[in-house]
Amino acid sequence: MDKIRVQGGKPLSGVVQVSGSKNAALPILCSSLLVHGESTFRNVPDLRDIGTTAKLLRHMGLIVTVAPPIVTIESSNVSSHEAPYDLVRQMRASVLVLGPLLARLGRARVSLPGGCAIGARPVDQHLKGLEAMGAVIDLDHGYINAHVPGGRLKGADIHFDMVTVTGTENLMCAAALAKGRTTLRNAAREPEVEELGRVLNKMGASVEGAGTDTIVIEGRADLHAVDHAIIADRIEAGTYMVAAAATGGNVLVEGVTLEHLTAVARKMRQAGVIVEREGRGVRVVGKPPFTPTDITTAPHPDFPTDMQAQFMVLMCAADGQSTVTEMIFENRFMHVSELNRMGAHIEVDGRTAKVHGPAKLEGASVMATDLRASASLVIAGLMAEGITEVLRVYHIDRGYEHIERKLAGLGATIERVPDHD
Ligand code: EPZ
């Protein structure tokens, strides 16, 4: 397992290019199960999760070629309807094959994703929606066994009990080939959901309202292969924006769509960071200490949970107390104990963390846990005095393409070293 070693204290400067969106690419690659023929996807990030998805789709008989940033998928032949545990446990987003498999084959056997570091993360809403569309589902030995009597899903009017991103995406795919109309109410409004809607329509589907809380899909008998370039990763972009500000730097984050980050930009400006559109990106200038600023995570377009840890680190450099409230996942404060070991002063009380600033962070060896917590520890290392080593970097490699190269390109003293622990 590798670790990342960073020497802190240097303001970042220069230009960083944002890669394609992981959370748009995953459902889009899985949607290729809906079509016959060879699809080409461009601007696909070079990430572990992309590799895992390719393995999963190959297991089902698809011919997948990964040559970052291009992925081609020949999906005329689907020879298996099963997503095995040893693949699903590596990436819970594998559950995104469930809807497409049921739509294409009328049956699916997908390992229950189980929980992960940040929470239990059930998939009850996915299953409830598919049952409303005519699927018969039972759970046994940790697997979701589903089949569609009569072979084809039928359109349904589905109201999600809570906003679920992959739940919305799974049902959009299922509905694309169902018989009749499906309406998804209280649907997730994330840009990645909207992007999936674009791709499905390119495939010949009829999806209206993706990106709003009500999505209407008219099912089609069949869909065709596509050639599509995936949107930029707004969370990767937001992470570099915070890193630039937190180090007192001046950086152009290129390729990001600021409209996809309005809540993050608003809160950063409230904290006193300069965030301005410039050319094809966003100019970020930070001058610590910042103004203490409170955030509460919520579904898009409000503050994204995937930016919570990063913003918390920024608030360590604010002059006063900020509160960070995590309303999406029940256990997404694992970065707090590691940050406190670096000299932060953060108190957790249930879903709220109180960040007392300004804190003088000191380099330390810290352990990565979940993807975004790991990124926040790297940012803390960039701010800290001395050397920080972030262990178990594979968490970061799931969602950040060549993070040490991109940060070194902004002037950071950072390297990846093998870790023999
Ligand atoms: C997606 O996860 C993202 N992953 C997550 O990003 C992101 O944090 C999350 O949405 C919230 O924005 C991908 O898109 C691949 P949810 P997802 O279903 O779809 C509960 C990252 O860092 N829930 O929107 O799994 C659930 O427990 C990852 O890139 C149910 O109770 O999240 C959670 O509390 C981490 N039952 C809340 O809803 C369900 O059937 C939101 O979950 C589904 C969800």
Short mmCIF file of C-alpha atoms and ligand atoms in Angstrom, two decimals:
data_model
loop_
_atom_site.label_atom_id
_atom_site.label_comp_id
_atom_site.label_asym_id
_atom_site.label_seq_id
_atom_site.Cartn_x
_atom_site.Cartn_y
_atom_site.Cartn_z
CA MET A 1 0.00 0.00 0.00
CA ASP A 2 1.32 3.45 -0.88
CA LYS A 3 1.36 6.54 1.26
CA ILE A 4 1.55 10.21 0.36
CA ARG A 5 4.22 12.41 1.98
CA VAL A 6 3.72 16.16 1.87
CA GLN A 7 5.80 19.05 3.18
CA GLY A 8 3.38 21.77 4.27
CA GLY A 9 3.50 25.54 4.41
CA LYS A 10 3.68 26.44 0.73
CA PRO A 11 0.86 28.46 -0.92
CA LEU A 12 -0.37 26.70 -4.07
CA SER A 13 -0.19 28.59 -7.36
CA GLY A 14 -0.68 27.89 -11.06
CA VAL A 15 -3.32 26.04 -13.07
CA VAL A 16 -4.88 22.64 -12.38
CA GLN A 17 -7.04 20.77 -14.91
CA VAL A 18 -10.14 19.03 -13.55
CA SER A 19 -10.74 15.45 -14.75
CA GLY A 20 -14.01 13.80 -15.73
CA SER A 21 -16.61 13.14 -13.05
CA LYS A 22 -16.31 9.81 -11.20
CA ASN A 23 -19.91 9.99 -10.01
CA ALA A 24 -21.18 10.68 -13.52
CA ALA A 25 -18.96 8.04 -15.14
CA LEU A 26 -20.03 5.15 -12.88
CA PRO A 27 -23.77 5.17 -13.70
CA ILE A 28 -23.04 6.01 -17.34
CA LEU A 29 -20.68 3.04 -17.83
CA CYS A 30 -23.28 0.77 -16.18
CA SER A 31 -26.00 2.16 -18.49
CA SER A 32 -24.13 0.61 -21.43
CA LEU A 33 -25.85 -2.65 -20.35
CA LEU A 34 -29.01 -1.15 -21.85
CA VAL A 35 -27.71 -1.01 -25.43
CA HIS A 36 -26.41 -3.29 -28.20
CA GLY A 37 -23.24 -2.18 -29.97
CA GLU A 38 -20.04 -0.36 -29.13
CA SER A 39 -20.21 2.86 -27.06
CA THR A 40 -17.35 5.31 -26.61
CA PHE A 41 -17.06 7.38 -23.43
CA ARG A 42 -14.57 10.26 -23.31
CA ASN A 43 -13.14 12.36 -20.46
CA VAL A 44 -13.36 9.29 -18.20
CA PRO A 45 -11.05 9.76 -15.17
CA ASP A 46 -8.20 7.30 -14.54
CA LEU A 47 -9.42 5.95 -11.17
CA ARG A 48 -9.62 2.66 -9.28
CA ASP A 49 -13.42 2.81 -9.31
CA ILE A 50 -13.41 2.97 -13.12
CA GLY A 51 -11.20 -0.10 -13.21
CA THR A 52 -13.52 -1.91 -10.79
CA THR A 53 -16.56 -1.04 -12.93
CA ALA A 54 -14.75 -2.33 -16.04
CA LYS A 55 -14.01 -5.64 -14.22
CA LEU A 56 -17.66 -5.92 -13.22
CA LEU A 57 -18.98 -5.30 -16.74
CA ARG A 58 -16.44 -7.73 -18.23
CA HIS A 59 -17.67 -10.33 -15.73
CA MET A 60 -21.09 -9.90 -17.35
CA GLY A 61 -19.71 -10.53 -20.82
CA LEU A 62 -19.21 -6.97 -22.09
CA ILE A 63 -16.00 -6.12 -23.94
CA VAL A 64 -14.57 -3.14 -22.06
CA THR A 65 -11.40 -1.29 -23.14
CA VAL A 66 -10.03 1.25 -20.65
CA ALA A 67 -7.52 3.67 -22.22
CA PRO A 68 -7.90 6.80 -20.04
CA PRO A 69 -9.52 9.19 -20.74
CA ILE A 70 -11.38 6.93 -23.19
CA VAL A 71 -13.45 3.83 -22.36
CA THR A 72 -15.13 1.76 -25.07
CA ILE A 73 -17.79 -0.85 -24.25
CA GLU A 74 -19.12 -3.45 -26.68
CA SER A 75 -22.37 -4.59 -25.05
CA SER A 76 -24.11 -6.73 -27.67
CA ASN A 77 -23.63 -9.81 -25.54
CA VAL A 78 -24.52 -10.02 -21.85
CA SER A 79 -23.64 -13.52 -20.67
CA SER A 80 -24.15 -13.16 -16.92
CA HIS A 81 -26.74 -11.44 -14.76
CA GLU A 82 -24.63 -11.64 -11.62
CA ALA A 83 -22.57 -9.01 -9.76
CA PRO A 84 -20.48 -11.06 -7.32
CA TYR A 85 -19.64 -10.07 -3.75
CA ASP A 86 -15.87 -9.85 -4.33
CA LEU A 87 -16.44 -7.06 -6.86
CA VAL A 88 -19.36 -5.28 -5.17
CA ARG A 89 -17.51 -5.12 -1.83
CA GLN A 90 -14.74 -3.11 -3.54
CA MET A 91 -17.19 -0.49 -4.72
CA ARG A 92 -20.76 -0.20 -3.47
CA ALA A 93 -21.73 1.80 -6.56
CA SER A 94 -21.71 -1.62 -8.31
CA VAL A 95 -25.37 -1.69 -7.29
CA LEU A 96 -25.83 0.56 -10.35
CA VAL A 97 -25.90 -2.55 -12.57
CA LEU A 98 -29.13 -3.73 -10.92
CA GLY A 99 -31.55 -1.49 -12.83
CA PRO A 100 -29.89 -1.97 -16.23
CA LEU A 101 -29.67 -5.78 -15.78
CA LEU A 102 -33.36 -6.06 -14.92
CA ALA A 103 -34.25 -3.83 -17.85
CA ARG A 104 -32.09 -5.78 -20.29
CA LEU A 105 -32.41 -9.39 -19.10
CA GLY A 106 -35.40 -9.41 -16.76
CA ARG A 107 -33.25 -10.86 -13.99
CA ALA A 108 -30.30 -9.94 -11.78
CA ARG A 109 -28.35 -11.35 -8.86
CA VAL A 110 -26.37 -8.56 -7.23
CA SER A 111 -24.51 -8.76 -3.95
CA LEU A 112 -25.95 -6.41 -1.36
CA PRO A 113 -23.41 -3.58 -1.17
CA GLY A 114 -23.41 -3.60 2.61
CA GLY A 115 -22.28 -0.64 4.62
CA CYS A 116 -19.05 1.21 4.37
CA ALA A 117 -16.97 3.50 6.55
CA ILE A 118 -19.40 6.41 6.31
CA GLY A 119 -22.62 4.58 7.08
CA ALA A 120 -25.05 1.69 6.64
CA ARG A 121 -26.06 2.94 3.17
CA PRO A 122 -29.06 0.67 2.55
CA VAL A 123 -30.57 0.30 -0.92
CA ASP A 124 -34.21 -0.12 0.13
CA GLN A 125 -35.33 2.74 -2.12
CA HIS A 126 -33.72 1.10 -5.17
CA LEU A 127 -35.58 -2.15 -4.41
CA LYS A 128 -38.92 -0.49 -3.60
CA GLY A 129 -38.86 1.33 -6.93
CA LEU A 130 -37.96 -1.78 -8.94
CA GLU A 131 -40.73 -3.75 -7.22
CA ALA A 132 -43.19 -1.00 -8.18
CA MET A 133 -42.05 -1.61 -11.78
CA GLY A 134 -42.92 -5.31 -11.52
CA ALA A 135 -39.69 -6.88 -10.29
CA VAL A 136 -39.95 -9.70 -7.75
CA ILE A 137 -37.05 -9.34 -5.31
CA ASP A 138 -35.84 -11.48 -2.46
CA LEU A 139 -32.68 -11.22 -0.40
CA ASP A 140 -30.74 -14.34 0.43
CA HIS A 141 -27.22 -15.03 1.59
CA GLY A 142 -26.29 -11.37 1.14
CA TYR A 143 -27.55 -11.20 -2.43
CA ILE A 144 -30.37 -9.32 -4.13
CA ASN A 145 -32.19 -11.90 -6.27
CA ALA A 146 -34.50 -10.17 -8.70
CA HIS A 147 -36.54 -11.24 -11.69
CA VAL A 148 -39.36 -9.83 -13.79
CA PRO A 149 -42.28 -12.23 -14.36
CA GLY A 150 -43.34 -11.72 -17.96
CA GLY A 151 -39.85 -10.51 -18.82
CA ARG A 152 -40.31 -6.72 -19.13
CA LEU A 153 -40.51 -4.05 -16.43
CA LYS A 154 -43.51 -1.75 -16.57
CA GLY A 155 -43.62 1.98 -15.97
CA ALA A 156 -44.69 3.15 -12.48
CA ASP A 157 -45.23 6.30 -10.43
CA ILE A 158 -42.49 6.21 -7.77
CA HIS A 159 -41.96 8.60 -4.84
CA PHE A 160 -38.61 8.29 -3.05
CA ASP A 161 -38.86 8.45 0.76
CA MET A 162 -35.55 10.33 0.77
CA VAL A 163 -33.33 11.76 -1.93
CA THR A 164 -30.98 9.06 -3.24
CA VAL A 165 -28.49 9.69 -6.04
CA THR A 166 -27.80 6.12 -7.18
CA GLY A 167 -31.39 5.15 -6.37
CA THR A 168 -32.56 7.77 -8.87
CA GLU A 169 -29.96 6.63 -11.41
CA ASN A 170 -30.80 2.92 -11.07
CA LEU A 171 -34.49 3.59 -11.69
CA MET A 172 -33.85 5.95 -14.61
CA CYS A 173 -31.98 3.12 -16.34
CA ALA A 174 -34.65 0.53 -15.47
CA ALA A 175 -37.40 2.83 -16.76
CA ALA A 176 -35.61 3.56 -20.04
CA LEU A 177 -36.50 0.07 -21.37
CA ALA A 178 -39.72 -0.49 -19.37
CA LYS A 179 -43.16 -0.68 -20.97
CA GLY A 180 -44.92 2.66 -20.49
CA ARG A 181 -44.27 5.80 -18.44
CA THR A 182 -42.31 6.05 -15.20
CA THR A 183 -42.40 9.14 -12.98
CA LEU A 184 -39.70 9.53 -10.31
CA ARG A 185 -40.73 12.00 -7.56
CA ASN A 186 -38.40 13.44 -4.91
CA ALA A 187 -35.62 12.47 -7.33
CA ALA A 188 -31.99 13.49 -6.79
CA ARG A 189 -31.10 16.72 -8.63
CA GLU A 190 -27.30 16.27 -8.78
CA PRO A 191 -25.52 17.29 -12.02
CA GLU A 192 -24.42 13.64 -12.36
CA VAL A 193 -28.10 12.59 -12.52
CA GLU A 194 -28.74 15.22 -15.17
CA GLU A 195 -25.72 13.94 -17.14
CA LEU A 196 -27.07 10.36 -17.04
CA GLY A 197 -30.35 11.70 -18.42
CA ARG A 198 -28.42 13.28 -21.31
CA VAL A 199 -26.69 10.00 -22.11
CA LEU A 200 -29.91 7.96 -21.95
CA ASN A 201 -31.57 10.40 -24.36
CA LYS A 202 -28.57 10.09 -26.70
CA MET A 203 -29.18 6.32 -26.57
CA GLY A 204 -32.72 6.95 -27.84
CA ALA A 205 -34.51 7.02 -24.49
CA SER A 206 -37.11 9.63 -23.53
CA VAL A 207 -36.07 11.23 -20.22
CA GLU A 208 -37.60 14.57 -19.19
CA GLY A 209 -36.69 16.54 -16.07
CA ALA A 210 -33.36 14.96 -15.12
CA GLY A 211 -31.73 17.46 -12.73
CA THR A 212 -35.09 18.40 -11.20
CA ASP A 213 -36.99 16.57 -8.44
CA THR A 214 -39.45 15.03 -10.90
CA ILE A 215 -38.21 12.89 -13.80
CA VAL A 216 -40.55 11.39 -16.41
CA ILE A 217 -39.29 8.52 -18.56
CA GLU A 218 -41.22 6.98 -21.48
CA GLY A 219 -39.89 3.42 -21.91
CA ARG A 220 -38.50 2.31 -25.29
CA ALA A 221 -38.25 -1.16 -26.83
CA ASP A 222 -34.52 -0.81 -27.42
CA LEU A 223 -31.68 1.71 -27.22
CA HIS A 224 -28.47 2.19 -29.21
CA ALA A 225 -24.79 2.73 -28.48
CA VAL A 226 -23.42 6.27 -28.02
CA ASP A 227 -20.29 8.41 -28.14
CA HIS A 228 -20.26 10.80 -25.17
CA ALA A 229 -17.80 13.06 -23.33
CA ILE A 230 -18.47 13.09 -19.58
CA ILE A 231 -18.81 16.31 -17.52
CA ALA A 232 -16.04 17.53 -15.22
CA ASP A 233 -15.79 16.31 -11.63
CA ARG A 234 -17.23 19.09 -9.45
CA ILE A 235 -16.05 17.45 -6.21
CA GLU A 236 -12.49 17.09 -7.47
CA ALA A 237 -12.69 20.74 -8.54
CA GLY A 238 -14.06 21.81 -5.15
CA THR A 239 -11.27 19.92 -3.43
CA TYR A 240 -8.61 21.83 -5.36
CA MET A 241 -10.45 25.11 -4.76
CA VAL A 242 -10.31 24.48 -1.01
CA ALA A 243 -6.65 23.40 -1.18
CA ALA A 244 -5.79 26.65 -3.00
CA ALA A 245 -7.62 28.79 -0.43
CA ALA A 246 -6.43 26.87 2.64
CA THR A 247 -2.76 27.30 1.69
CA GLY A 248 -3.22 31.03 1.05
CA GLY A 249 -2.64 30.36 -2.62
CA ASN A 250 -3.77 31.70 -5.97
CA VAL A 251 -4.92 28.99 -8.40
CA LEU A 252 -6.93 28.66 -11.60
CA VAL A 253 -9.04 25.48 -11.38
CA GLU A 254 -9.72 24.80 -15.05
CA GLY A 255 -12.57 22.87 -16.66
CA VAL A 256 -15.05 23.14 -13.80
CA THR A 257 -18.65 24.30 -14.26
CA LEU A 258 -19.22 26.80 -11.43
CA GLU A 259 -23.00 26.30 -11.73
CA HIS A 260 -22.42 22.79 -10.33
CA LEU A 261 -20.78 24.23 -7.21
CA THR A 262 -22.92 27.23 -6.28
CA ALA A 263 -23.33 26.24 -2.62
CA VAL A 264 -19.60 25.56 -2.20
CA ALA A 265 -18.66 28.84 -3.94
CA ARG A 266 -21.17 30.75 -1.80
CA LYS A 267 -19.77 29.36 1.46
CA MET A 268 -16.15 29.90 0.39
CA ARG A 269 -16.93 33.54 -0.47
CA GLN A 270 -18.72 33.91 2.87
CA ALA A 271 -15.48 32.72 4.48
CA GLY A 272 -13.60 35.47 2.66
CA VAL A 273 -12.11 33.46 -0.20
CA ILE A 274 -12.01 35.07 -3.66
CA VAL A 275 -13.87 32.74 -6.06
CA GLU A 276 -14.31 34.15 -9.56
CA ARG A 277 -15.06 32.78 -13.00
CA GLU A 278 -12.00 33.07 -15.26
CA GLY A 279 -11.68 31.67 -18.79
CA ARG A 280 -12.73 27.99 -18.73
CA GLY A 281 -12.47 27.75 -14.97
CA VAL A 282 -12.51 29.37 -11.56
CA ARG A 283 -9.89 31.61 -9.98
CA VAL A 284 -9.43 31.00 -6.27
CA VAL A 285 -7.39 33.27 -3.97
CA GLY A 286 -7.17 32.64 -0.24
CA LYS A 287 -5.83 34.91 2.49
CA PRO A 288 -6.09 33.20 5.91
CA PRO A 289 -7.41 33.76 8.52
CA PHE A 290 -10.90 33.20 7.17
CA THR A 291 -14.28 34.24 8.50
CA PRO A 292 -15.87 31.43 10.54
CA THR A 293 -18.65 29.94 8.39
CA ASP A 294 -21.28 27.28 9.19
CA ILE A 295 -22.29 24.57 6.71
CA THR A 296 -24.99 21.89 6.72
CA THR A 297 -24.83 19.16 4.08
CA ALA A 298 -27.96 18.43 2.02
CA PRO A 299 -28.91 17.11 -1.42
CA HIS A 300 -28.02 19.22 -4.47
CA PRO A 301 -28.22 22.16 -4.99
CA ASP A 302 -27.33 22.63 -1.31
CA PHE A 303 -23.91 21.98 0.22
CA PRO A 304 -22.63 18.54 -0.94
CA THR A 305 -21.67 15.98 1.69
CA ASP A 306 -18.68 15.07 -0.51
CA MET A 307 -17.20 18.52 0.24
CA GLN A 308 -17.85 18.46 4.00
CA ALA A 309 -14.46 17.16 5.13
CA GLN A 310 -12.57 19.52 2.85
CA PHE A 311 -14.51 22.58 4.06
CA MET A 312 -13.95 21.53 7.67
CA VAL A 313 -10.18 21.73 7.11
CA LEU A 314 -10.56 25.20 5.62
CA MET A 315 -12.40 26.29 8.76
CA CYS A 316 -9.39 25.23 10.84
CA ALA A 317 -7.82 28.40 9.40
CA ALA A 318 -10.82 30.59 10.30
CA ASP A 319 -10.60 33.13 13.12
CA GLY A 320 -13.32 31.81 15.43
CA GLN A 321 -15.82 28.94 15.72
CA SER A 322 -17.55 27.30 12.73
CA THR A 323 -20.07 24.47 12.80
CA VAL A 324 -20.21 21.63 10.28
CA THR A 325 -23.44 19.62 10.28
CA GLU A 326 -23.57 16.34 8.33
CA MET A 327 -27.15 15.45 7.48
CA ILE A 328 -26.65 12.85 4.73
CA PHE A 329 -24.49 10.13 6.30
CA GLU A 330 -24.46 9.02 9.92
CA ASN A 331 -20.73 8.53 10.30
CA ARG A 332 -18.84 10.97 8.14
CA PHE A 333 -16.60 12.63 10.74
CA MET A 334 -13.77 10.10 10.76
CA HIS A 335 -11.33 12.75 9.59
CA VAL A 336 -11.91 14.71 12.82
CA SER A 337 -9.73 12.55 15.10
CA GLU A 338 -6.88 12.62 12.58
CA LEU A 339 -7.16 16.40 12.16
CA ASN A 340 -7.12 16.85 15.95
CA ARG A 341 -3.91 14.80 16.04
CA MET A 342 -2.48 17.42 13.67
CA GLY A 343 -3.37 20.21 16.09
CA ALA A 344 -6.90 21.05 15.00
CA HIS A 345 -9.45 21.73 17.74
CA ILE A 346 -12.71 20.11 16.62
CA GLU A 347 -15.45 18.79 18.90
CA VAL A 348 -18.09 16.38 17.57
CA ASP A 349 -21.57 16.33 19.07
CA GLY A 350 -23.84 13.96 17.11
CA ARG A 351 -24.26 15.29 13.57
CA THR A 352 -22.47 18.57 14.31
CA ALA A 353 -18.77 19.30 14.58
CA LYS A 354 -17.57 22.55 16.17
CA VAL A 355 -14.35 23.77 14.55
CA HIS A 356 -12.35 26.19 16.73
CA GLY A 357 -9.89 28.28 14.75
CA PRO A 358 -7.38 29.41 13.92
CA ALA A 359 -5.45 26.20 14.61
CA LYS A 360 -1.77 25.83 13.85
CA LEU A 361 -1.60 22.43 12.17
CA GLU A 362 1.51 20.29 12.54
CA GLY A 363 2.58 17.49 10.22
CA ALA A 364 1.85 13.92 11.40
CA SER A 365 1.30 10.40 10.11
CA VAL A 366 -2.45 10.02 9.55
CA MET A 367 -4.73 7.28 8.29
CA ALA A 368 -7.08 7.69 5.37
CA THR A 369 -10.52 6.16 5.83
CA ASP A 370 -13.03 7.27 3.24
CA LEU A 371 -12.36 8.94 -0.07
CA ARG A 372 -13.15 12.54 0.84
CA ALA A 373 -11.75 12.32 4.38
CA SER A 374 -8.45 11.26 2.79
CA ALA A 375 -8.44 14.30 0.54
CA SER A 376 -9.05 16.54 3.54
CA LEU A 377 -6.02 15.04 5.29
CA VAL A 378 -3.85 15.86 2.26
CA ILE A 379 -5.12 19.44 2.36
CA ALA A 380 -4.33 19.58 6.09
CA GLY A 381 -0.83 18.33 5.26
CA LEU A 382 -0.43 21.15 2.71
CA MET A 383 -1.36 23.66 5.43
CA ALA A 384 0.63 22.12 8.27
CA GLU A 385 4.12 22.96 9.39
CA GLY A 386 6.41 20.00 8.72
CA ILE A 387 5.89 16.61 7.08
CA THR A 388 2.57 14.75 6.89
CA GLU A 389 2.24 11.15 5.74
CA VAL A 390 -1.23 10.00 4.67
CA LEU A 391 -1.42 6.20 4.84
CA ARG A 392 -3.77 3.88 2.88
CA VAL A 393 -3.76 6.12 -0.14
CA TYR A 394 -5.82 3.61 -2.10
CA HIS A 395 -8.87 5.39 -0.68
CA ILE A 396 -7.77 8.55 -2.49
CA ASP A 397 -6.98 6.71 -5.73
CA ARG A 398 -10.62 5.68 -5.92
CA GLY A 399 -11.70 9.24 -6.61
CA TYR A 400 -8.74 11.53 -7.34
CA GLU A 401 -6.77 11.12 -10.54
CA HIS A 402 -2.99 11.45 -9.92
CA ILE A 403 -3.53 13.74 -6.93
CA GLU A 404 0.16 14.08 -6.08
CA ARG A 405 1.04 15.00 -9.69
CA LYS A 406 -1.68 17.66 -9.84
CA LEU A 407 -0.67 19.16 -6.48
CA ALA A 408 3.04 19.09 -7.40
CA GLY A 409 2.01 20.98 -10.56
CA LEU A 410 0.69 23.68 -8.23
CA GLY A 411 4.01 23.92 -6.39
CA ALA A 412 3.35 21.50 -3.53
CA THR A 413 6.24 19.43 -2.15
CA ILE A 414 4.48 16.08 -2.32
CA GLU A 415 5.37 12.52 -3.29
CA ARG A 416 3.89 9.02 -3.29
CA VAL A 417 6.04 6.47 -1.48
CA PRO A 418 5.54 2.74 -1.08
CA ASP A 419 4.41 1.82 2.43
CA HIS A 420 5.49 -1.54 3.77
CA ASP A 421 3.16 -1.57 6.77
C1 EPZ B 1 -23.88 8.99 -4.01
O1 EPZ B 1 -23.92 7.88 -3.14
C2 EPZ B 1 -22.42 9.27 -4.28
N1 EPZ B 1 -21.80 8.12 -4.94
C3 EPZ B 1 -21.71 9.58 -2.96
O2 EPZ B 1 -20.37 9.93 -3.27
C4 EPZ B 1 -22.40 10.79 -2.32
O3 EPZ B 1 -21.79 11.05 -1.08
C5 EPZ B 1 -23.89 10.50 -2.13
O4 EPZ B 1 -24.48 10.14 -3.40
C6 EPZ B 1 -24.66 11.70 -1.58
O5 EPZ B 1 -24.50 12.78 -2.44
C7 EPZ B 1 -22.01 7.94 -6.26
O6 EPZ B 1 -22.69 8.72 -6.92
C8 EPZ B 1 -21.33 6.76 -6.89
P1 EPZ B 1 -27.52 8.26 -1.59
P2 EPZ B 1 -25.32 7.12 -2.88
O7 EPZ B 1 -28.25 7.06 -2.06
O8 EPZ B 1 -26.17 7.19 -4.07
C9 EPZ B 1 -29.79 6.91 2.40
C10 EPZ B 1 -18.06 9.84 -3.08
O9 EPZ B 1 -17.33 10.30 -2.19
N2 EPZ B 1 -30.39 5.88 1.54
O10 EPZ B 1 -27.82 9.58 -2.20
O11 EPZ B 1 -24.99 5.79 -2.31
C11 EPZ B 1 -28.26 6.72 2.53
O12 EPZ B 1 -27.98 5.83 3.60
C12 EPZ B 1 -19.32 9.10 -2.73
O13 EPZ B 1 -17.84 9.98 -4.32
C13 EPZ B 1 -31.32 5.01 2.09
O14 EPZ B 1 -31.62 5.05 3.28
O15 EPZ B 1 -25.95 8.02 -1.74
C14 EPZ B 1 -27.78 8.12 2.81
O16 EPZ B 1 -27.94 8.39 4.19
C15 EPZ B 1 -19.42 8.86 -1.25
N3 EPZ B 1 -31.89 4.06 1.29
C16 EPZ B 1 -28.73 9.00 2.01
O17 EPZ B 1 -29.90 8.18 1.76
C17 EPZ B 1 -31.60 3.96 -0.05
O18 EPZ B 1 -32.17 3.09 -0.75
C18 EPZ B 1 -28.18 9.47 0.67
O19 EPZ B 1 -27.68 8.33 0.02
C19 EPZ B 1 -30.66 4.87 -0.60
C20 EPZ B 1 -30.08 5.83 0.22
#
